[in-house]
PDB file of C-alpha atoms in Angstrom:
ATOM      1  CA  MET A   1     126.580  93.378 106.235  1.00 37.00           C
ATOM      2  CA  GLU A   2     128.451  90.190 105.410  1.00 40.00           C
ATOM      3  CA  GLU A   3     125.720  87.826 106.588  1.00 42.00           C
ATOM      4  CA  GLN A   4     122.323  88.287 105.031  1.00 43.00           C
ATOM      5  CA  ASN A   5     118.826  87.048 105.697  1.00 43.00           C
ATOM      6  CA  GLN A   6     117.777  84.352 103.252  1.00 42.00           C
ATOM      7  CA  ASN A   7     114.779  86.434 102.150  1.00 40.00           C
ATOM      8  CA  GLU A   8     117.196  89.101 100.944  1.00 39.00           C
ATOM      9  CA  ASP A   9     119.590  86.678  99.273  1.00 42.00           C
ATOM     10  CA  LEU A  10     117.187  84.875  96.968  1.00 42.00           C
ATOM     11  CA  ASN A  11     115.626  86.530  93.983  1.00 43.00           C
ATOM     12  CA  GLN A  12     111.980  87.386  94.610  1.00 48.00           C
ATOM     13  CA  ASP A  13     111.149  85.936  91.192  1.00 47.00           C
ATOM     14  CA  SER A  14     112.619  82.555  92.140  1.00 41.00           C
ATOM     15  CA  PRO A  15     110.525  79.447  91.487  1.00 41.00           C
ATOM     16  CA  THR A  16     107.830  78.558  93.988  1.00 61.00           C
ATOM     17  CA  GLY A  17     109.946  75.711  95.335  1.00 84.00           C
ATOM     18  CA  LEU A  18     112.264  78.143  97.109  1.00 90.00           C
ATOM     19  CA  ASP A  19     109.337  79.688  98.957  1.00 92.00           C
ATOM     20  CA  TYR A  20     109.049  76.414 100.856  1.00 94.00           C
ATOM     21  CA  TYR A  21     112.540  76.924 102.274  1.00 95.00           C
ATOM     22  CA  ARG A  22     111.912  80.565 103.144  1.00 93.00           C
ATOM     23  CA  GLN A  23     108.792  79.672 105.055  1.00 92.00           C
ATOM     24  CA  ASN A  24     110.010  76.531 106.820  1.00 93.00           C
ATOM     25  CA  HIS A  25     113.780  76.633 107.250  1.00 94.00           C
ATOM     26  CA  LYS A  26     116.722  78.776 108.271  1.00 94.00           C
ATOM     27  CA  TRP A  27     120.213  79.005 106.858  1.00 96.00           C
ATOM     28  CA  GLN A  28     123.250  81.238 106.625  1.00 93.00           C
ATOM     29  CA  HIS A  29     124.151  82.960 103.372  1.00 96.00           C
ATOM     30  CA  GLU A  30     127.340  84.995 103.418  1.00 95.00           C
ATOM     31  CA  ILE A  31     128.816  87.046 100.596  1.00 95.00           C
ATOM     32  CA  GLY A  32     132.325  88.098  99.656  1.00 95.00           C
ATOM     33  CA  ILE A  33     133.243  91.520 101.003  1.00 94.00           C
ATOM     34  CA  SER A  34     136.885  91.879  99.950  1.00 96.00           C
ATOM     35  CA  LYS A  35     137.805  94.925  97.878  1.00 96.00           C
ATOM     36  CA  LYS A  36     138.090  92.763  94.776  1.00 96.00           C
ATOM     37  CA  ASP A  37     134.667  91.163  95.440  1.00 96.00           C
ATOM     38  CA  VAL A  38     133.031  94.563  95.750  1.00 96.00           C
ATOM     39  CA  GLU A  39     134.710  95.932  92.622  1.00 94.00           C
ATOM     40  CA  LEU A  40     133.503  92.973  90.561  1.00 94.00           C
ATOM     41  CA  ALA A  41     129.959  93.249  91.922  1.00 92.00           C
ATOM     42  CA  GLU A  42     129.855  96.922  90.987  1.00 92.00           C
ATOM     43  CA  LYS A  43     130.802  96.338  87.351  1.00 89.00           C
ATOM     44  CA  GLU A  44     127.798  97.046  85.154  1.00 77.00           C
ATOM     45  CA  GLN A  45     128.641  94.270  82.709  1.00 84.00           C
ATOM     46  CA  GLU A  46     131.253  91.606  82.061  1.00 83.00           C
ATOM     47  CA  THR A  47     134.212  92.584  79.908  1.00 80.00           C
ATOM     48  CA  ASP A  48     136.355  90.584  77.464  1.00 77.00           C
ATOM     49  CA  ASP A  49     139.430  90.897  79.666  1.00 82.00           C
ATOM     50  CA  GLU A  50     137.877  88.869  82.513  1.00 89.00           C
ATOM     51  CA  ARG A  51     139.558  85.514  83.120  1.00 93.00           C
ATOM     52  CA  ILE A  52     137.666  84.067  86.073  1.00 95.00           C
ATOM     53  CA  LEU A  53     137.425  80.562  87.466  1.00 95.00           C
ATOM     54  CA  ASP A  54     134.293  80.044  89.581  1.00 96.00           C
ATOM     55  CA  LEU A  55     134.751  76.996  91.797  1.00 94.00           C
ATOM     56  CA  VAL A  56     132.043  75.730  94.167  1.00 95.00           C
ATOM     57  CA  LEU A  57     132.075  72.950  96.720  1.00 94.00           C
ATOM     58  CA  ILE A  58     128.637  71.389  97.300  1.00 97.00           C
ATOM     59  CA  MET A  59     128.944  69.197 100.357  1.00 95.00           C
ATOM     60  CA  ASP A  60     126.878  67.148 102.787  1.00 96.00           C
ATOM     61  CA  ILE A  61     127.709  68.580 106.241  1.00 96.00           C
ATOM     62  CA  THR A  62     125.827  66.103 108.408  1.00 95.00           C
ATOM     63  CA  SER A  63     127.498  64.164 111.225  1.00 91.00           C
ATOM     64  CA  SER A  64     129.130  61.438 109.137  1.00 87.00           C
ATOM     65  CA  MET A  65     131.009  63.893 106.922  1.00 91.00           C
ATOM     66  CA  GLY A  66     133.545  65.311 109.413  1.00 85.00           C
ATOM     67  CA  PRO A  67     136.677  63.661 107.906  1.00 87.00           C
ATOM     68  CA  PHE A  68     135.668  64.667 104.376  1.00 85.00           C
ATOM     69  CA  ILE A  69     135.235  68.302 105.375  1.00 83.00           C
ATOM     70  CA  ASP A  70     138.865  68.272 106.521  1.00 81.00           C
ATOM     71  CA  LEU A  71     139.982  66.609 103.274  1.00 83.00           C
ATOM     72  CA  ALA A  72     138.030  69.087 101.147  1.00 79.00           C
ATOM     73  CA  LYS A  73     139.493  72.084 102.938  1.00 74.00           C
ATOM     74  CA  ASN A  74     143.093  71.017 102.367  1.00 75.00           C
ATOM     75  CA  THR A  75     142.563  69.692  98.838  1.00 77.00           C
ATOM     76  CA  PHE A  76     140.802  72.846  97.681  1.00 75.00           C
ATOM     77  CA  LYS A  77     143.707  74.903  98.941  1.00 74.00           C
ATOM     78  CA  GLN A  78     146.195  72.766  97.024  1.00 77.00           C
ATOM     79  CA  ALA A  79     144.154  72.872  93.825  1.00 77.00           C
ATOM     80  CA  ILE A  80     143.869  76.647  93.997  1.00 77.00           C
ATOM     81  CA  GLU A  81     147.591  77.050  94.605  1.00 80.00           C
ATOM     82  CA  ASP A  82     148.272  74.852  91.567  1.00 81.00           C
ATOM     83  CA  THR A  83     145.945  77.027  89.504  1.00 81.00           C
ATOM     84  CA  LEU A  84     147.656  80.239  90.517  1.00 81.00           C
ATOM     85  CA  ILE A  85     151.016  78.769  89.463  1.00 85.00           C
ATOM     86  CA  ASN A  86     149.940  77.148  86.190  1.00 83.00           C
ATOM     87  CA  TYR A  87     147.333  79.724  85.140  1.00 84.00           C
ATOM     88  CA  PRO A  88     148.580  83.057  86.531  1.00 88.00           C
ATOM     89  CA  GLU A  89     146.196  84.944  84.248  1.00 88.00           C
ATOM     90  CA  LEU A  90     143.152  83.439  85.987  1.00 91.00           C
ATOM     91  CA  ASP A  91     141.318  85.066  88.894  1.00 93.00           C
ATOM     92  CA  VAL A  92     139.925  82.377  91.198  1.00 93.00           C
ATOM     93  CA  ARG A  93     136.680  82.688  93.158  1.00 95.00           C
ATOM     94  CA  VAL A  94     135.447  79.995  95.526  1.00 94.00           C
ATOM     95  CA  ALA A  95     131.989  79.335  96.984  1.00 96.00           C
ATOM     96  CA  VAL A  96     130.582  76.728  99.383  1.00 96.00           C
ATOM     97  CA  VAL A  97     127.127  75.178  99.648  1.00 97.00           C
ATOM     98  CA  GLY A  98     126.874  72.938 102.700  1.00 96.00           C
ATOM     99  CA  TYR A  99     123.617  71.125 103.301  1.00 97.00           C
ATOM    100  CA  ARG A 100     121.861  68.936 105.853  1.00 97.00           C
ATOM    101  CA  ASP A 101     118.275  67.678 105.979  1.00 96.00           C
ATOM    102  CA  PHE A 102     114.769  68.932 106.655  1.00 94.00           C
ATOM    103  CA  CYS A 103     114.833  67.843 110.294  1.00 93.00           C
ATOM    104  CA  ASP A 104     117.800  70.087 111.087  1.00 94.00           C
ATOM    105  CA  LYS A 105     117.573  73.550 112.615  1.00 90.00           C
ATOM    106  CA  GLU A 106     119.885  75.045 109.989  1.00 94.00           C
ATOM    107  CA  ILE A 107     119.525  73.279 106.659  1.00 96.00           C
ATOM    108  CA  PHE A 108     122.212  75.109 104.635  1.00 97.00           C
ATOM    109  CA  TYR A 109     125.462  76.952 105.063  1.00 96.00           C
ATOM    110  CA  ILE A 110     126.185  79.053 101.962  1.00 97.00           C
ATOM    111  CA  HIS A 111     129.106  81.309 101.211  1.00 97.00           C
ATOM    112  CA  ASP A 112     128.831  82.977  97.815  1.00 97.00           C
ATOM    113  CA  PHE A 113     131.796  83.433  95.499  1.00 97.00           C
ATOM    114  CA  THR A 114     134.746  85.328  96.885  1.00 96.00           C
ATOM    115  CA  PHE A 115     138.305  86.085  95.824  1.00 95.00           C
ATOM    116  CA  ASP A 116     139.352  85.889  99.498  1.00 94.00           C
ATOM    117  CA  LEU A 117     140.698  82.336  99.457  1.00 87.00           C
ATOM    118  CA  ASP A 118     142.126  82.389 102.986  1.00 87.00           C
ATOM    119  CA  LYS A 119     138.753  83.419 104.328  1.00 89.00           C
ATOM    120  CA  ILE A 120     136.838  80.687 102.488  1.00 88.00           C
ATOM    121  CA  LYS A 121     139.275  78.077 103.785  1.00 83.00           C
ATOM    122  CA  SER A 122     138.690  79.383 107.301  1.00 86.00           C
ATOM    123  CA  LYS A 123     134.925  79.236 106.782  1.00 88.00           C
ATOM    124  CA  ILE A 124     135.115  75.608 105.633  1.00 85.00           C
ATOM    125  CA  SER A 125     137.198  74.798 108.722  1.00 82.00           C
ATOM    126  CA  ARG A 126     134.487  76.168 110.990  1.00 86.00           C
ATOM    127  CA  ILE A 127     131.668  74.114 109.499  1.00 88.00           C
ATOM    128  CA  GLN A 128     130.316  71.801 112.165  1.00 85.00           C
ATOM    129  CA  PRO A 129     129.301  68.381 110.814  1.00 90.00           C
ATOM    130  CA  LYS A 130     126.042  67.677 112.586  1.00 91.00           C
ATOM    131  CA  GLY A 131     122.456  66.654 112.084  1.00 89.00           C
ATOM    132  CA  GLY A 132     120.813  64.402 109.556  1.00 84.00           C
ATOM    133  CA  GLY A 133     117.902  62.113 110.330  1.00 79.00           C
ATOM    134  CA  ASP A 134     117.317  59.166 108.031  1.00 88.00           C
ATOM    135  CA  ILE A 135     119.949  58.237 105.442  1.00 93.00           C
ATOM    136  CA  PRO A 136     118.949  60.574 102.542  1.00 96.00           C
ATOM    137  CA  GLU A 137     119.713  64.309 102.739  1.00 97.00           C
ATOM    138  CA  ASP A 138     118.505  67.384 100.851  1.00 97.00           C
ATOM    139  CA  VAL A 139     120.637  67.082  97.720  1.00 98.00           C
ATOM    140  CA  GLN A 140     117.983  68.721  95.527  1.00 98.00           C
ATOM    141  CA  GLY A 141     117.913  71.802  97.720  1.00 98.00           C
ATOM    142  CA  ALA A 142     121.701  72.053  97.779  1.00 98.00           C
ATOM    143  CA  PHE A 143     122.043  71.951  93.999  1.00 98.00           C
ATOM    144  CA  ARG A 144     119.196  74.435  93.621  1.00 98.00           C
ATOM    145  CA  MET A 145     120.957  76.819  95.993  1.00 98.00           C
ATOM    146  CA  GLY A 146     124.109  76.327  93.935  1.00 98.00           C
ATOM    147  CA  LEU A 147     122.328  77.797  90.931  1.00 98.00           C
ATOM    148  CA  GLU A 148     121.475  80.885  93.003  1.00 97.00           C
ATOM    149  CA  LEU A 149     125.156  81.761  93.483  1.00 98.00           C
ATOM    150  CA  GLN A 150     126.574  84.805  91.718  1.00 96.00           C
ATOM    151  CA  TRP A 151     128.220  82.982  88.804  1.00 97.00           C
ATOM    152  CA  ARG A 152     129.884  85.117  86.159  1.00 95.00           C
ATOM    153  CA  LYS A 153     128.352  84.392  82.777  1.00 91.00           C
ATOM    154  CA  ASN A 154     131.659  83.923  80.955  1.00 91.00           C
ATOM    155  CA  SER A 155     133.674  82.296  83.731  1.00 95.00           C
ATOM    156  CA  ILE A 156     134.973  78.740  83.828  1.00 95.00           C
ATOM    157  CA  LYS A 157     132.483  77.038  86.130  1.00 97.00           C
ATOM    158  CA  LEU A 158     133.381  73.950  88.170  1.00 96.00           C
ATOM    159  CA  ALA A 159     131.293  72.259  90.878  1.00 97.00           C
ATOM    160  CA  TYR A 160     132.541  69.505  93.175  1.00 95.00           C
ATOM    161  CA  PHE A 161     129.937  67.387  94.957  1.00 96.00           C
ATOM    162  CA  ILE A 162     130.901  65.445  98.086  1.00 95.00           C
ATOM    163  CA  ALA A 163     128.302  63.246  99.772  1.00 95.00           C
ATOM    164  CA  ASP A 164     127.940  59.857 101.415  1.00 94.00           C
ATOM    165  CA  ALA A 165     124.143  59.651 101.119  1.00 96.00           C
ATOM    166  CA  PRO A 166     121.561  60.009  98.331  1.00 97.00           C
ATOM    167  CA  CYS A 167     118.758  62.526  97.996  1.00 98.00           C
ATOM    168  CA  HIS A 168     115.170  61.969  99.096  1.00 97.00           C
ATOM    169  CA  GLY A 169     112.915  60.029  96.735  1.00 97.00           C
ATOM    170  CA  SER A 170     112.486  56.270  96.358  1.00 97.00           C
ATOM    171  CA  GLU A 171     113.618  56.355  92.705  1.00 97.00           C
ATOM    172  CA  TYR A 172     117.118  57.499  93.747  1.00 98.00           C
ATOM    173  CA  HIS A 173     118.127  54.767  96.206  1.00 97.00           C
ATOM    174  CA  THR A 174     117.136  51.627  98.127  1.00 96.00           C
ATOM    175  CA  CYS A 175     117.546  53.141 101.602  1.00 94.00           C
ATOM    176  CA  THR A 176     115.047  53.845 104.339  1.00 94.00           C
ATOM    177  CA  ASP A 177     113.559  57.242 103.498  1.00 95.00           C
ATOM    178  CA  SER A 178     111.073  59.317 105.511  1.00 93.00           C
ATOM    179  CA  ARG A 179     110.319  61.311 102.343  1.00 95.00           C
ATOM    180  CA  ARG A 180     110.030  58.612  99.713  1.00 95.00           C
ATOM    181  CA  GLU A 181     107.860  60.917  97.610  1.00 95.00           C
ATOM    182  CA  GLY A 182     110.893  63.166  97.139  1.00 95.00           C
ATOM    183  CA  ASN A 183     111.758  66.760  97.927  1.00 96.00           C
ATOM    184  CA  PRO A 184     108.892  68.442  99.841  1.00 94.00           C
ATOM    185  CA  ALA A 185     109.536  71.727  98.047  1.00 95.00           C
ATOM    186  CA  GLY A 186     108.747  70.033  94.741  1.00 95.00           C
ATOM    187  CA  LEU A 187     112.316  70.332  93.464  1.00 97.00           C
ATOM    188  CA  VAL A 188     113.114  67.746  90.803  1.00 97.00           C
ATOM    189  CA  LEU A 189     116.731  66.599  90.739  1.00 98.00           C
ATOM    190  CA  GLU A 190     116.739  65.852  87.005  1.00 98.00           C
ATOM    191  CA  ASP A 191     115.535  69.354  86.078  1.00 98.00           C
ATOM    192  CA  ILE A 192     118.112  71.014  88.319  1.00 98.00           C
ATOM    193  CA  ILE A 193     121.019  68.984  86.961  1.00 98.00           C
ATOM    194  CA  ARG A 194     119.991  69.700  83.353  1.00 98.00           C
ATOM    195  CA  GLU A 195     120.222  73.393  84.194  1.00 98.00           C
ATOM    196  CA  TYR A 196     123.817  72.909  85.357  1.00 98.00           C
ATOM    197  CA  SER A 197     124.567  71.424  81.935  1.00 98.00           C
ATOM    198  CA  ASP A 198     122.738  74.211  80.107  1.00 97.00           C
ATOM    199  CA  ARG A 199     124.733  76.828  82.039  1.00 97.00           C
ATOM    200  CA  GLU A 200     128.034  75.011  81.345  1.00 96.00           C
ATOM    201  CA  ILE A 201     128.720  74.250  84.998  1.00 97.00           C
ATOM    202  CA  ASP A 202     130.939  71.165  85.094  1.00 96.00           C
ATOM    203  CA  VAL A 203     130.086  68.730  87.895  1.00 97.00           C
ATOM    204  CA  SER A 204     132.481  66.234  89.491  1.00 96.00           C
ATOM    205  CA  CYS A 205     131.019  63.834  92.059  1.00 97.00           C
ATOM    206  CA  TYR A 206     133.003  61.976  94.677  1.00 95.00           C
ATOM    207  CA  LYS A 207     131.951  58.355  95.018  1.00 96.00           C
ATOM    208  CA  LEU A 208     132.420  57.486  98.683  1.00 94.00           C
ATOM    209  CA  THR A 209     129.810  54.757  99.100  1.00 94.00           C
ATOM    210  CA  ASN A 210     127.522  52.543  97.032  1.00 96.00           C
ATOM    211  CA  LYS A 211     124.465  54.274  98.506  1.00 96.00           C
ATOM    212  CA  THR A 212     124.728  57.115  95.992  1.00 97.00           C
ATOM    213  CA  GLU A 213     125.085  54.965  92.857  1.00 98.00           C
ATOM    214  CA  ILE A 214     121.447  55.073  91.690  1.00 98.00           C
ATOM    215  CA  MET A 215     121.257  58.822  92.260  1.00 98.00           C
ATOM    216  CA  PHE A 216     124.524  59.429  90.425  1.00 98.00           C
ATOM    217  CA  LYS A 217     123.337  57.511  87.366  1.00 98.00           C
ATOM    218  CA  VAL A 218     120.183  59.631  87.244  1.00 98.00           C
ATOM    219  CA  MET A 219     122.232  62.809  87.611  1.00 98.00           C
ATOM    220  CA  GLN A 220     124.656  61.868  84.835  1.00 98.00           C
ATOM    221  CA  THR A 221     121.834  60.979  82.443  1.00 98.00           C
ATOM    222  CA  SER A 222     120.066  64.260  83.190  1.00 98.00           C
ATOM    223  CA  PHE A 223     123.246  66.290  82.721  1.00 98.00           C
ATOM    224  CA  ASP A 224     123.915  64.647  79.359  1.00 98.00           C
ATOM    225  CA  GLU A 225     120.413  65.643  78.248  1.00 98.00           C
ATOM    226  CA  GLY A 226     121.485  69.275  78.597  1.00 97.00           C
ATOM    227  CA  LYS A 227     123.689  71.370  76.345  1.00 95.00           C
ATOM    228  CA  HIS A 228     127.071  70.134  77.547  1.00 93.00           C
ATOM    229  CA  LYS A 229     127.058  66.356  77.448  1.00 93.00           C
ATOM    230  CA  GLY A 230     130.174  64.750  78.886  1.00 92.00           C
ATOM    231  CA  ASP A 231     130.996  67.397  81.491  1.00 93.00           C
ATOM    232  CA  PHE A 232     129.593  65.318  84.390  1.00 96.00           C
ATOM    233  CA  GLN A 233     132.226  63.014  85.834  1.00 95.00           C
ATOM    234  CA  PHE A 234     133.203  61.003  88.905  1.00 96.00           C
ATOM    235  CA  ILE A 235     136.104  60.642  91.286  1.00 95.00           C
ATOM    236  CA  ASP A 236     135.700  57.115  92.628  1.00 96.00           C
ATOM    237  CA  LEU A 237     137.202  56.728  96.110  1.00 94.00           C
ATOM    238  CA  ARG A 238     135.062  53.842  97.361  1.00 94.00           C
ATOM    239  CA  ARG A 239     137.937  51.356  97.485  1.00 93.00           C
ATOM    240  CA  GLU A 240     140.190  53.840  99.285  1.00 91.00           C
ATOM    241  CA  VAL A 241     137.443  54.732 101.781  1.00 92.00           C
ATOM    242  CA  THR A 242     136.835  51.063 102.593  1.00 91.00           C
ATOM    243  CA  ALA A 243     140.565  50.417 103.076  1.00 89.00           C
ATOM    244  CA  ALA A 244     141.092  53.572 105.152  1.00 87.00           C
ATOM    245  CA  LYS A 245     138.387  52.625 107.634  1.00 85.00           C
ATOM    246  CA  LYS A 246     140.456  49.552 108.550  1.00 85.00           C
ATOM    247  CA  LYS A 247     143.596  51.565 109.295  1.00 81.00           C
ATOM    248  CA  LYS A 248     144.723  53.680 112.212  1.00 79.00           C
ATOM    249  CA  ASN A 249     143.224  57.180 111.988  1.00 80.00           C
ATOM    250  CA  GLY A 250     140.708  55.840 109.452  1.00 84.00           C
ATOM    251  CA  LEU A 251     139.517  58.439 106.962  1.00 86.00           C
ATOM    252  CA  ARG A 252     142.038  60.914 108.368  1.00 84.00           C
ATOM    253  CA  SER A 253     144.983  58.592 107.662  1.00 83.00           C
ATOM    254  CA  ASP A 254     147.884  59.800 105.515  1.00 83.00           C
ATOM    255  CA  VAL A 255     147.002  57.228 102.838  1.00 82.00           C
ATOM    256  CA  MET A 256     143.460  58.588 102.530  1.00 87.00           C
ATOM    257  CA  VAL A 257     144.626  62.192 102.480  1.00 85.00           C
ATOM    258  CA  GLU A 258     147.151  61.458  99.737  1.00 87.00           C
ATOM    259  CA  SER A 259     144.660  59.507  97.613  1.00 88.00           C
ATOM    260  CA  TYR A 260     141.947  62.157  97.947  1.00 88.00           C
ATOM    261  CA  SER A 261     144.373  64.934  97.068  1.00 86.00           C
ATOM    262  CA  ARG A 262     145.917  63.117  94.099  1.00 89.00           C
ATOM    263  CA  ASN A 263     142.563  62.258  92.528  1.00 90.00           C
ATOM    264  CA  HIS A 264     141.119  65.725  93.058  1.00 87.00           C
ATOM    265  CA  ARG A 265     144.142  67.528  91.626  1.00 86.00           C
ATOM    266  CA  SER A 266     144.165  65.270  88.571  1.00 89.00           C
ATOM    267  CA  ASP A 267     140.467  65.848  87.870  1.00 91.00           C
ATOM    268  CA  PHE A 268     140.745  69.572  88.554  1.00 89.00           C
ATOM    269  CA  SER A 269     143.739  70.023  86.259  1.00 88.00           C
ATOM    270  CA  SER A 270     142.059  68.117  83.438  1.00 91.00           C
ATOM    271  CA  ARG A 271     138.851  70.128  83.643  1.00 91.00           C
ATOM    272  CA  LEU A 272     140.604  73.458  83.882  1.00 90.00           C
ATOM    273  CA  SER A 273     142.791  72.657  80.873  1.00 90.00           C
ATOM    274  CA  LYS A 274     139.757  71.586  78.818  1.00 92.00           C
ATOM    275  CA  HIS A 275     137.866  74.795  79.515  1.00 91.00           C
ATOM    276  CA  SER A 276     140.886  77.032  78.957  1.00 89.00           C
ATOM    277  CA  ILE A 277     141.383  75.469  75.538  1.00 91.00           C
ATOM    278  CA  ARG A 278     137.649  75.721  74.781  1.00 89.00           C
ATOM    279  CA  ARG A 279     137.752  79.468  75.476  1.00 87.00           C
ATOM    280  CA  GLY A 280     141.111  80.073  73.836  1.00 87.00           C
ATOM    281  CA  TRP A 281     142.628  81.364  77.059  1.00 86.00           C
TER     282      TRP A 281
END
C-alpha cells in the first residue's frame, strides 16, 4: 500500500512527544513505490558506490501559502534538472513535509523520499493550502516529522524550509498565539534543530516576512550548537515579496517567479558543490 496509517509509519520507540500526534491528530504519510525505491529499501546496508542526494521540502501549507506552493513546485523541478545535468553521477530523491496547525483536521501531509520525481511534483501540485487558526503554526512538529523520513546515512542531505509564520511559543515571536506555552506535544524547537546539525542535514530557510525573524535566529543558534556549524542559511525574499504584492498577479507575477527561482538555484548549487567536495565525489 502506498498510503500508510501514521501508527505504522512512525517507529514504536519514538519519543513520547510523537504519541501526542498519534492520539490527537490525523495525517497522510505516503512512501515511494517505484522500482528504484523498492530496490533501495531492500538493500541490507549502504554501499560505497551510493551517490545519493536526499532533498526535502518542509513547507507551511495553510491558506496563505498558495502562491509559494506553486513557486516551490516549479523551482524544485528546475533545481533537480540542473543537478541531473551537472552531477550525472548523483541519484536524487525528494521528500515533502507539509504542515498546518493543531486546529486543522489533517495536520501534516508527508511523502517520504522517492526517486520518482514526476510523481513528487504532481503530489506537491495537489496540496491544498487551507486551514491555520492563529498566526503561529506547528513548525516543531514539521521538523520532527522531517527527522522521521528515511534518510540514507551517507547521502547529501538538504532541507528547504518555506513558511510565512513562526512556531508556537512566546519566545519565538511577538504575535498573538493561542499556545504561548509552546508545542503541546512537548517538542522543543532548539533540540530538534540541533539534531539536524548533528545528522549533517543542511537547512535553508526562506525569509518571506518579518514575523519569522525571532524564530529563525533561535534556529540558527541551535543549529550552530550542533556538529555542523555554518550549514544553516537563509534565502531572503522579503523585499521581493513586498514589491510583488503591489504588482499585477502579486506573488504569482513573473518577477516573483524569476527572483524565487534564481535565489533557490544559486543556494542549491552552492550547497551541493560544498557537500560533493566534502565527500570527494
